[in-house]
Amino acid sequence: MTVQELIDRKMFQEINIGDDTGRIITKPFCCDLLSIAMGRAPAGCIWVTVMGNLNTLAVAALTDAACVILAEGAALDEAAVKRAAVEGITVLRTEEPVFDAALRISQLLK
C-alpha cells in the first residue's frame, strides 16, 4: 500500500500531504520517545505518535519515515505545519489511540 492509497481511504484527517505519496508503506511503527524513534524507526514506516512538534518532523525526515500519524487527537502547531510542508512530510491525524491506529494500518498491509 502506498501513502496515497492510505490517504484515499479517508481513515485519517490530513494535516499535510507530502511530496512522495507514491512511497510504499513498509510497516507501522509506534513510539513517543524521539531518541528511540531516531534509532529504531525503519525507513518507509508509518510512524504513529502523540508527539506533534518540530522535533518529530526532524526525526521523521532523519529516519525516512513514509508518513507520520498523530494519534489521540495530538496536533501540530502552525510552525510545525509549515515545516512539514517545506520538508514534504505527510502528516495525518486521528483521535484513536496509538495502538488502534497502528493496528488498522497493519491490517491494511496484510
Short mmCIF file of C-alpha atoms in Angstrom, two decimals:
data_model
loop_
_atom_site.label_atom_id
_atom_site.label_comp_id
_atom_site.label_asym_id
_atom_site.label_seq_id
_atom_site.Cartn_x
_atom_site.Cartn_y
_atom_site.Cartn_z
CA MET A 1 0.00 0.00 0.00
CA THR A 2 1.23 3.49 -0.80
CA VAL A 3 0.84 6.63 1.25
CA GLN A 4 -1.59 7.95 -1.38
CA GLU A 5 -3.71 4.81 -1.14
CA LEU A 6 -3.91 5.33 2.62
CA ILE A 7 -4.87 8.98 2.15
CA ASP A 8 -7.56 7.97 -0.36
CA ARG A 9 -9.18 5.69 2.24
CA LYS A 10 -10.02 8.80 4.32
CA MET A 11 -9.27 6.93 7.55
CA PHE A 12 -7.24 9.82 8.95
CA GLN A 13 -7.52 13.61 8.84
CA GLU A 14 -4.99 15.27 6.53
CA ILE A 15 -2.68 17.83 8.10
CA ASN A 16 -0.09 17.95 5.31
CA ILE A 17 0.28 15.93 2.14
CA GLY A 18 3.94 15.44 1.40
CA ASP A 19 5.92 15.21 -1.80
CA ASP A 20 6.25 11.44 -2.13
CA THR A 21 2.80 9.93 -1.70
CA GLY A 22 3.74 7.09 -4.03
CA ARG A 23 6.00 5.58 -1.36
CA ILE A 24 5.29 2.04 -0.31
CA ILE A 25 4.43 1.75 3.40
CA THR A 26 6.65 -0.91 4.98
CA LYS A 27 5.05 -1.21 8.44
CA PRO A 28 3.60 0.82 11.29
CA PHE A 29 6.00 1.99 13.99
CA CYS A 30 4.82 3.23 17.40
CA CYS A 31 7.00 5.31 19.68
CA ASP A 32 6.72 8.56 21.62
CA LEU A 33 10.33 8.84 22.68
CA LEU A 34 12.19 10.72 19.96
CA SER A 35 15.61 9.25 20.76
CA ILE A 36 14.25 5.70 20.43
CA ALA A 37 12.39 6.55 17.22
CA MET A 38 15.56 8.09 15.81
CA GLY A 39 17.44 4.83 16.25
CA ARG A 40 14.72 2.30 15.51
CA ALA A 41 12.11 3.66 13.10
CA PRO A 42 12.55 1.74 9.84
CA ALA A 43 12.65 3.58 6.52
CA GLY A 44 9.25 3.60 4.85
CA CYS A 45 7.32 3.15 8.08
CA ILE A 46 4.24 4.99 9.16
CA TRP A 47 5.22 6.46 12.49
CA VAL A 48 2.27 6.64 14.88
CA THR A 49 2.92 9.00 17.79
CA VAL A 50 1.40 11.65 20.04
CA MET A 51 4.46 13.88 19.71
CA GLY A 52 3.30 16.75 17.50
CA ASN A 53 6.24 19.11 17.31
CA LEU A 54 9.12 20.24 15.11
CA ASN A 55 11.43 17.58 16.55
CA THR A 56 9.02 14.87 15.42
CA LEU A 57 9.29 16.15 11.87
CA ALA A 58 13.08 16.22 12.11
CA VAL A 59 13.15 12.59 13.28
CA ALA A 60 10.67 11.58 10.55
CA ALA A 61 12.97 13.12 7.94
CA LEU A 62 16.09 11.58 9.50
CA THR A 63 14.59 8.07 9.63
CA ASP A 64 13.00 8.38 6.18
CA ALA A 65 9.51 7.59 7.51
CA ALA A 66 6.88 7.44 4.78
CA CYS A 67 4.32 9.27 6.89
CA VAL A 68 3.56 10.47 10.42
CA ILE A 69 0.21 9.85 12.06
CA LEU A 70 -0.56 11.90 15.14
CA ALA A 71 -2.79 9.82 17.41
CA GLU A 72 -5.03 10.57 20.38
CA GLY A 73 -6.00 13.97 18.98
CA ALA A 74 -2.44 15.31 19.00
CA ALA A 75 -1.88 18.22 16.63
CA LEU A 76 0.94 20.20 15.06
CA ASP A 77 1.25 23.89 15.82
CA GLU A 78 1.35 26.37 12.94
CA ALA A 79 5.15 26.43 12.75
CA ALA A 80 5.29 22.64 12.55
CA VAL A 81 2.61 22.52 9.83
CA LYS A 82 4.69 24.96 7.79
CA ARG A 83 7.83 22.88 8.37
CA ALA A 84 6.02 19.70 7.25
CA ALA A 85 5.09 21.48 4.02
CA VAL A 86 8.66 22.70 3.46
CA GLU A 87 10.13 19.26 4.18
CA GLY A 88 7.45 17.46 2.12
CA ILE A 89 6.41 15.22 5.02
CA THR A 90 2.95 13.67 5.00
CA VAL A 91 1.26 14.14 8.37
CA LEU A 92 -2.13 12.67 9.20
CA ARG A 93 -4.18 12.81 12.39
CA THR A 94 -6.64 10.66 14.34
CA GLU A 95 -8.48 10.67 17.65
CA GLU A 96 -7.74 6.95 18.00
CA PRO A 97 -5.17 5.64 20.48
CA VAL A 98 -1.71 4.90 19.08
CA PHE A 99 -2.18 1.13 19.21
CA ASP A 100 -5.56 1.19 17.45
CA ALA A 101 -4.28 3.41 14.64
CA ALA A 102 -1.22 1.21 14.13
CA LEU A 103 -3.35 -1.93 14.22
CA ARG A 104 -5.65 -0.58 11.48
CA ILE A 105 -2.61 0.16 9.30
CA SER A 106 -1.11 -3.25 9.99
CA GLN A 107 -4.36 -4.93 8.97
CA LEU A 108 -4.43 -2.94 5.72
CA LEU A 109 -0.89 -4.00 4.88
CA LYS A 110 -1.68 -7.73 5.12
#
